[in-house]
């Protein structure tokens, strides 16, 4: 913000400030005093060149590649970032709604900006560098305002403010970054002038070089729950770039500051007559010393000192000023009066200030700058005063230029005409007080009396005109168009009485567009059938007799079963038979069931079962007798593989007695191995043997003792083992073991050489850790065949049996999905009519679930029915004729909102929502919400990551209460629930429950241990990372331990030892010693360890509570691993060696996560190249020894030569095969030809052997596990992917046991990687977040390879949950490879986000709801669904104000639809509503497209070529059509920078819309803005006005003052109309409701407590501006691809990865196809040019896409 002097060219003492729109860089105004503006004067060109390089690097290399992302994501307490204070300052000062000199409005904008961050859970600090102050001395008004802002934020808010750092190059700043590690810095990329821009660019490059990311302020936007911005990720190249230039940068910066200091001296001399600021500061100090400290109001104090300084300057003879002393006094008096008004007038009155269009004269502008310079010095002095107890609450409101102007205008233009208004008693008294103090401080000269205020005849303002009451005449208040619709009345009826409506004969009503009724089923004229979104989806369905289609269907089903078997342990197919009788409860608790007399048949069946069981036991006994010797031998030879062989046998064995014998035998073998290997040369033997020995003991005692299978002999053996291990306390506590003290000593002496030398409890916790026995139920559940479910899983099954709903929150891989398949089986058993819908968030998960269904279920169904159907946006199969539909949310919404699919919807019995936390996602979250409130049947909502599940369950319960009441009413009034059937009771009403239960299971079956990796001297070092090391004392004090921060048993011991080490005199050290806590406990279970962990955590928290913070801090510090610093480039270069290390540690298979698609593929290829090089060196007799080969070129030459030889031999082999086929196969005679044939066959055999040898991969040169799959399986998998892009490269990687996985990989290629990874063939997969959402790919280890803005708490939990395969791994491993340590801490301790409601409505949705309500066969049913969506948004749950706002939004959206002819006054859909609803994904583009159609713009454009056939359009027409459509669909904006990048094939920047289209778009926007301006005005009545009169963050109240009796004040503030819907703070700059016409200013001016954002208003801006008014160009990738058809160019020029570009272009093609089909169906004319043009374009675009 600046004074007008900053805005008037030729009047300022410096370069102009960019407030409205960005000025051109060339505009440098002349200085008032005739001097040139300050500029940099470098002595060497090297400094300037260095700065140009930095600017070029940032503007051309970095900003164009910046990603537009959600900034805050999912961190709650832990995230921390920086805001550059000066970027914040100029961003808010440049707001288009802000007028110069309106301080309070400026502070409101700053606080609103910061509140938007804090309300979304952001944690940040603001930094103002000392040196940045020099940048503003050419504009003293900005200097003063900046200093006031810093003081306000420091004293009046709780935000941490740092002002102690001189600049970003200081060592102290470097230390701050290293200590705190902010995740990113929010900063502007452009300043007010070139000097500040350079300052910012230095800060940006320095920040990036310190591994801190950068976010640009100028493209920042926000919605209800998120903040978005352009994000530049820090990379190693930034460090290299900066460190090469560091010395030059420091020299440049030093020169910059020296120049700025010279500028300051010049400006100071010009304004004050003194070039030394210190001298002026001393005068301020002198004034303060003279001032009587009896005044408390800070605003008055600053005014008095400042005015006395200005008046004293005026008396200096050497001051160059054109104002006389009398004129200066007049201005000062009027300023003082304005300050008194600020002190007394409430904001409510000030908001009605008149808007003065007149400008200050040049002389006055100079006076204002002098005044601001003095104010700056006064504020500076106040910052040094510690003795004064000052109230800083008035800092945001020191002055008001518009009020000052109004006073000047009154005394110049109104008072002189005899219009004399009284100031008022209170105002006069305070004004005179101020003037007396000013007079007292100006004793050296006479400054005149306080009255009259204006003595001189000089005019201070120019271009006088009447005061503007802006917007009063333009703000009309038209009423609403009345509607006759039951939904409107039932949803918004309670607020209709407060609204005004037009009469039926009003011109607005009579002139409504008359449109044909839209039938949804048939064309209004021709009667032909119309399609909907379901019909338009590509279907794998055709006439049953079509053999080609049937063959494809068989192939698909065969593959899905094959794919399903890879997801589970083989073929689990179960034949389901539908029950004829009503279903009974599937399971009853045996304890509650009554004893029933068995029939003879049941007795016989029972006896047969017992006999078969006896026979099976004898068979297993014989089997064990055969295998026992071999298993024991294997254990002796190799403990690990031998135990695995034993456990495989135990899994298959059913006889408990045989199992017990096997366990005993294994225990004895382990015991003998231990005694043989222990105490060799004074060392303890291999502890893994002791662990296996104790595991057998645990298993025997837990699993067989209660069955009385262990006798005295067995206990004696167990006792002997325990005594030998040194656990005599455990041995003596066993049954049958009685040992005297003497005997105990003797045994201890004999076994001392075999003893472990540690307590039994410590050994179990520390070394058996993840092997500790879990508390699992032993009683089987007849509902589950393949495993014994836990208690919480049985609760889920009971919920399904009772037809109840549930929200289920359980960790990844915990088994929560099993309830889904049980639910499916139940529906299949209940009959052939019911449908269950499984909703998955991604197409990949849809494919996985459908494959599992194919593998699990088989059922004979009547003709035309299927078990499983699939519906995604681009594919559907058996959707309406299946019993289990697997789909994505958007497609289920299509079905539920389609009027013609309502009969199918009534068949739905259950809906399963997988990954329901997507309800809080960025894209499509509102669709999940719609589905949850629209379904009438029970549901299961599954997730692993919800932090507020109780709130979610309460909301869903409220929805179910609505449906219970609604269905009761419907049942009374109609037969809609019966679906029209008479006499037949619908399954819907049988056993329906409206309960929503909450099931939370927090315990993971597998332990997870974290590790951090460092690289030093050519080797990777892996350090264990204790979870408590991520915590701080402050975090524990404020939040306690995170709920999901659990320790493995080993980590609990580490924590205990560290606590003992940190606090020598710890009172509870003995009590919590493991040996005391688990005194003589033979079997410590996982639950026992968890109890011990809880005690330790509670104790550590008590330390903090009871004043031992330093001890607790020491504990956390000791737990942190000591790492060696590793460069990013070293980590990436040696990535293959890290994979090799994991392989050597037996930690594969592993998933390697990073968020860069290119990086995913590159790392996989590097690992493959490493193995190839290893193989090549092995052949040549060399060894890699884990170090990278320096002979890459020779390796490449050898590889090339080898490939040539292989190709040559393959060519020769083919030639021989062809030649041998020509010889006759007659064996009766031996001829010369036969001899030749034998020779060729021998040669062929030799070549084949040689080829096999060359292509054979040594076992140590591949990660592929060939034991897991056979060649037939591999061939089948590769055959399916034979046509995918880069299939040979994929195959090459797979054969090395490597794969990669991301969204841009084709589905079939992804499935190859998924299946082979699950099978264990592929051991290494690099992946992006595609595997985070539910894809079944469990592994032994998860590695986070790269930091990213997308690596947040939610993704971390989803990804890390993949580690630890249940049934295979009891321990999962997490590795952080190149993740900064502070980021690791944040990931571990951050909570996942709370689910919060998003804005649920849009015009397209409302149109779809009206279509459903008006065209559905069952109107009552459809109406109930519509009302449920409207009434039950998560946003309005327990928020009545939000619900009122949504009702108004609904009404005004409906008004727009009526005016535009999409809906009539009765709520029936008309006109082009079908086309709008079919393109609902693209609002508001869908409405704009129809606008263009209706205006005939496409007909004007689409003229056929006169040269070619009449129905073919020229390339110019097609390109223009694509240009228009590219402006509507698939829009991607680029940051606003003047990039000098060179492009090769693409134009990259999209041209503007053709003029006629742009004019039509402007007309559309005007209609939208007019309609929604009325909405915003009415909805403003819902604002919390108590809050609106407070600053958003500091909460200073400006409404609490009494309005003084001042006729002058009432006159100056007399604009009553047009300001009720606008923030009163914003009104201070003269803004009114007319500013609500413009969508780009809505966010700045609207009352902030309403909860409406500009994004909720369907304005379509073809041009987008950043916060500085710069145009952000639109990426022309759609048009570029149409011209050149190259995906390579998409990546090279347009900056979009090939895979991502393909899917973006495919989305555009689908939109094109929807338009073409709709136009063809809706148009009567078969040869309409527009229809033909769109069809031609669709065909052309799809063909180009298919080629790539």
PDB file of N, CA and C in Angstrom, residues 334 354 406-423 452-455 1608 1611-1612:
ATOM      1  N   UNK A 334      -5.914  19.263   9.963  1.00  0.00           N
ATOM      2  CA  UNK A 334      -6.913  18.345   9.411  1.00  0.00           C
ATOM      3  C   UNK A 334      -6.509  16.885   9.647  1.00  0.00           C
ATOM      4  N   UNK A 354     -17.621   8.575   2.588  1.00  0.00           N
ATOM      5  CA  UNK A 354     -17.826   8.975   1.197  1.00  0.00           C
ATOM      6  C   UNK A 354     -16.568   8.687   0.389  1.00  0.00           C
ATOM      7  N   UNK A 406     -11.604  13.490   2.923  1.00  0.00           N
ATOM      8  CA  UNK A 406     -12.977  13.953   3.119  1.00  0.00           C
ATOM      9  C   UNK A 406     -13.016  15.251   3.932  1.00  0.00           C
ATOM     10  N   UNK A 407     -12.160  15.305   4.957  1.00  0.00           N
ATOM     11  CA  UNK A 407     -12.093  16.522   5.785  1.00  0.00           C
ATOM     12  C   UNK A 407     -11.598  17.688   4.940  1.00  0.00           C
ATOM     13  N   UNK A 408     -10.556  17.454   4.151  1.00  0.00           N
ATOM     14  CA  UNK A 408     -10.008  18.512   3.289  1.00  0.00           C
ATOM     15  C   UNK A 408     -11.053  18.970   2.284  1.00  0.00           C
ATOM     16  N   UNK A 409     -11.775  17.997   1.690  1.00  0.00           N
ATOM     17  CA  UNK A 409     -12.801  18.333   0.704  1.00  0.00           C
ATOM     18  C   UNK A 409     -13.901  19.181   1.343  1.00  0.00           C
ATOM     19  N   UNK A 410     -14.283  18.823   2.551  1.00  0.00           N
ATOM     20  CA  UNK A 410     -15.333  19.576   3.236  1.00  0.00           C
ATOM     21  C   UNK A 410     -14.910  21.037   3.439  1.00  0.00           C
ATOM     22  N   UNK A 411     -13.684  21.243   3.942  1.00  0.00           N
ATOM     23  CA  UNK A 411     -13.257  22.605   4.242  1.00  0.00           C
ATOM     24  C   UNK A 411     -12.913  23.397   2.986  1.00  0.00           C
ATOM     25  N   UNK A 412     -12.671  22.721   1.883  1.00  0.00           N
ATOM     26  CA  UNK A 412     -12.370  23.423   0.635  1.00  0.00           C
ATOM     27  C   UNK A 412     -13.628  23.685  -0.188  1.00  0.00           C
ATOM     28  N   UNK A 413     -14.481  22.685  -0.315  1.00  0.00           N
ATOM     29  CA  UNK A 413     -15.582  22.771  -1.268  1.00  0.00           C
ATOM     30  C   UNK A 413     -16.951  22.959  -0.628  1.00  0.00           C
ATOM     31  N   UNK A 414     -17.105  22.650   0.645  1.00  0.00           N
ATOM     32  CA  UNK A 414     -18.439  22.675   1.256  1.00  0.00           C
ATOM     33  C   UNK A 414     -18.552  23.722   2.355  1.00  0.00           C
ATOM     34  N   UNK A 415     -17.572  23.778   3.237  1.00  0.00           N
ATOM     35  CA  UNK A 415     -17.631  24.707   4.362  1.00  0.00           C
ATOM     36  C   UNK A 415     -17.586  26.157   3.895  1.00  0.00           C
ATOM     37  N   UNK A 416     -16.882  26.430   2.835  1.00  0.00           N
ATOM     38  CA  UNK A 416     -16.743  27.803   2.348  1.00  0.00           C
ATOM     39  C   UNK A 416     -18.050  28.326   1.790  1.00  0.00           C
ATOM     40  N   UNK A 417     -18.944  27.446   1.432  1.00  0.00           N
ATOM     41  CA  UNK A 417     -20.223  27.879   0.867  1.00  0.00           C
ATOM     42  C   UNK A 417     -21.249  28.145   1.954  1.00  0.00           C
ATOM     43  N   UNK A 418     -20.801  28.197   3.180  1.00  0.00           N
ATOM     44  CA  UNK A 418     -21.716  28.496   4.275  1.00  0.00           C
ATOM     45  C   UNK A 418     -22.280  27.267   4.943  1.00  0.00           C
ATOM     46  N   UNK A 419     -21.766  26.130   4.559  1.00  0.00           N
ATOM     47  CA  UNK A 419     -22.251  24.858   5.141  1.00  0.00           C
ATOM     48  C   UNK A 419     -21.337  24.527   6.312  1.00  0.00           C
ATOM     49  N   UNK A 420     -21.656  25.027   7.495  1.00  0.00           N
ATOM     50  CA  UNK A 420     -20.762  24.916   8.660  1.00  0.00           C
ATOM     51  C   UNK A 420     -21.317  23.898   9.645  1.00  0.00           C
ATOM     52  N   UNK A 421     -20.575  22.793   9.794  1.00  0.00           N
ATOM     53  CA  UNK A 421     -21.018  21.710  10.672  1.00  0.00           C
ATOM     54  C   UNK A 421     -20.133  21.660  11.910  1.00  0.00           C
ATOM     55  N   UNK A 422     -20.762  21.373  13.026  1.00  0.00           N
ATOM     56  CA  UNK A 422     -20.060  21.328  14.305  1.00  0.00           C
ATOM     57  C   UNK A 422     -19.288  20.017  14.435  1.00  0.00           C
ATOM     58  N   UNK A 423     -18.084  20.065  15.044  1.00  0.00           N
ATOM     59  CA  UNK A 423     -17.286  18.853  15.268  1.00  0.00           C
ATOM     60  C   UNK A 423     -17.908  17.968  16.334  1.00  0.00           C
ATOM     61  N   UNK A 452      -9.336  28.400  13.429  1.00  0.00           N
ATOM     62  CA  UNK A 452     -10.049  27.465  12.540  1.00  0.00           C
ATOM     63  C   UNK A 452      -9.103  26.415  11.964  1.00  0.00           C
ATOM     64  N   UNK A 453      -9.693  25.339  11.471  1.00  0.00           N
ATOM     65  CA  UNK A 453      -8.847  24.259  10.961  1.00  0.00           C
ATOM     66  C   UNK A 453      -8.134  24.671   9.680  1.00  0.00           C
ATOM     67  N   UNK A 454      -8.801  25.427   8.831  1.00  0.00           N
ATOM     68  CA  UNK A 454      -8.173  25.830   7.571  1.00  0.00           C
ATOM     69  C   UNK A 454      -8.177  27.354   7.487  1.00  0.00           C
ATOM     70  N   UNK A 455      -6.962  27.904   7.440  1.00  0.00           N
ATOM     71  CA  UNK A 455      -6.793  29.360   7.378  1.00  0.00           C
ATOM     72  C   UNK A 455      -6.431  29.776   5.959  1.00  0.00           C
ATOM     73  N   UNK A1608     -20.389  16.808  11.754  1.00  0.00           N
ATOM     74  CA  UNK A1608     -19.419  16.702  10.667  1.00  0.00           C
ATOM     75  C   UNK A1608     -19.129  15.239  10.338  1.00  0.00           C
ATOM     76  N   UNK A1611     -21.914  13.749   8.430  1.00  0.00           N
ATOM     77  CA  UNK A1611     -21.932  14.207   7.039  1.00  0.00           C
ATOM     78  C   UNK A1611     -20.884  13.486   6.205  1.00  0.00           C
ATOM     79  N   UNK A1612     -19.676  13.337   6.764  1.00  0.00           N
ATOM     80  CA  UNK A1612     -18.592  12.698   6.005  1.00  0.00           C
ATOM     81  C   UNK A1612     -18.855  11.211   5.781  1.00  0.00           C
TER      82      UNK A1612
END
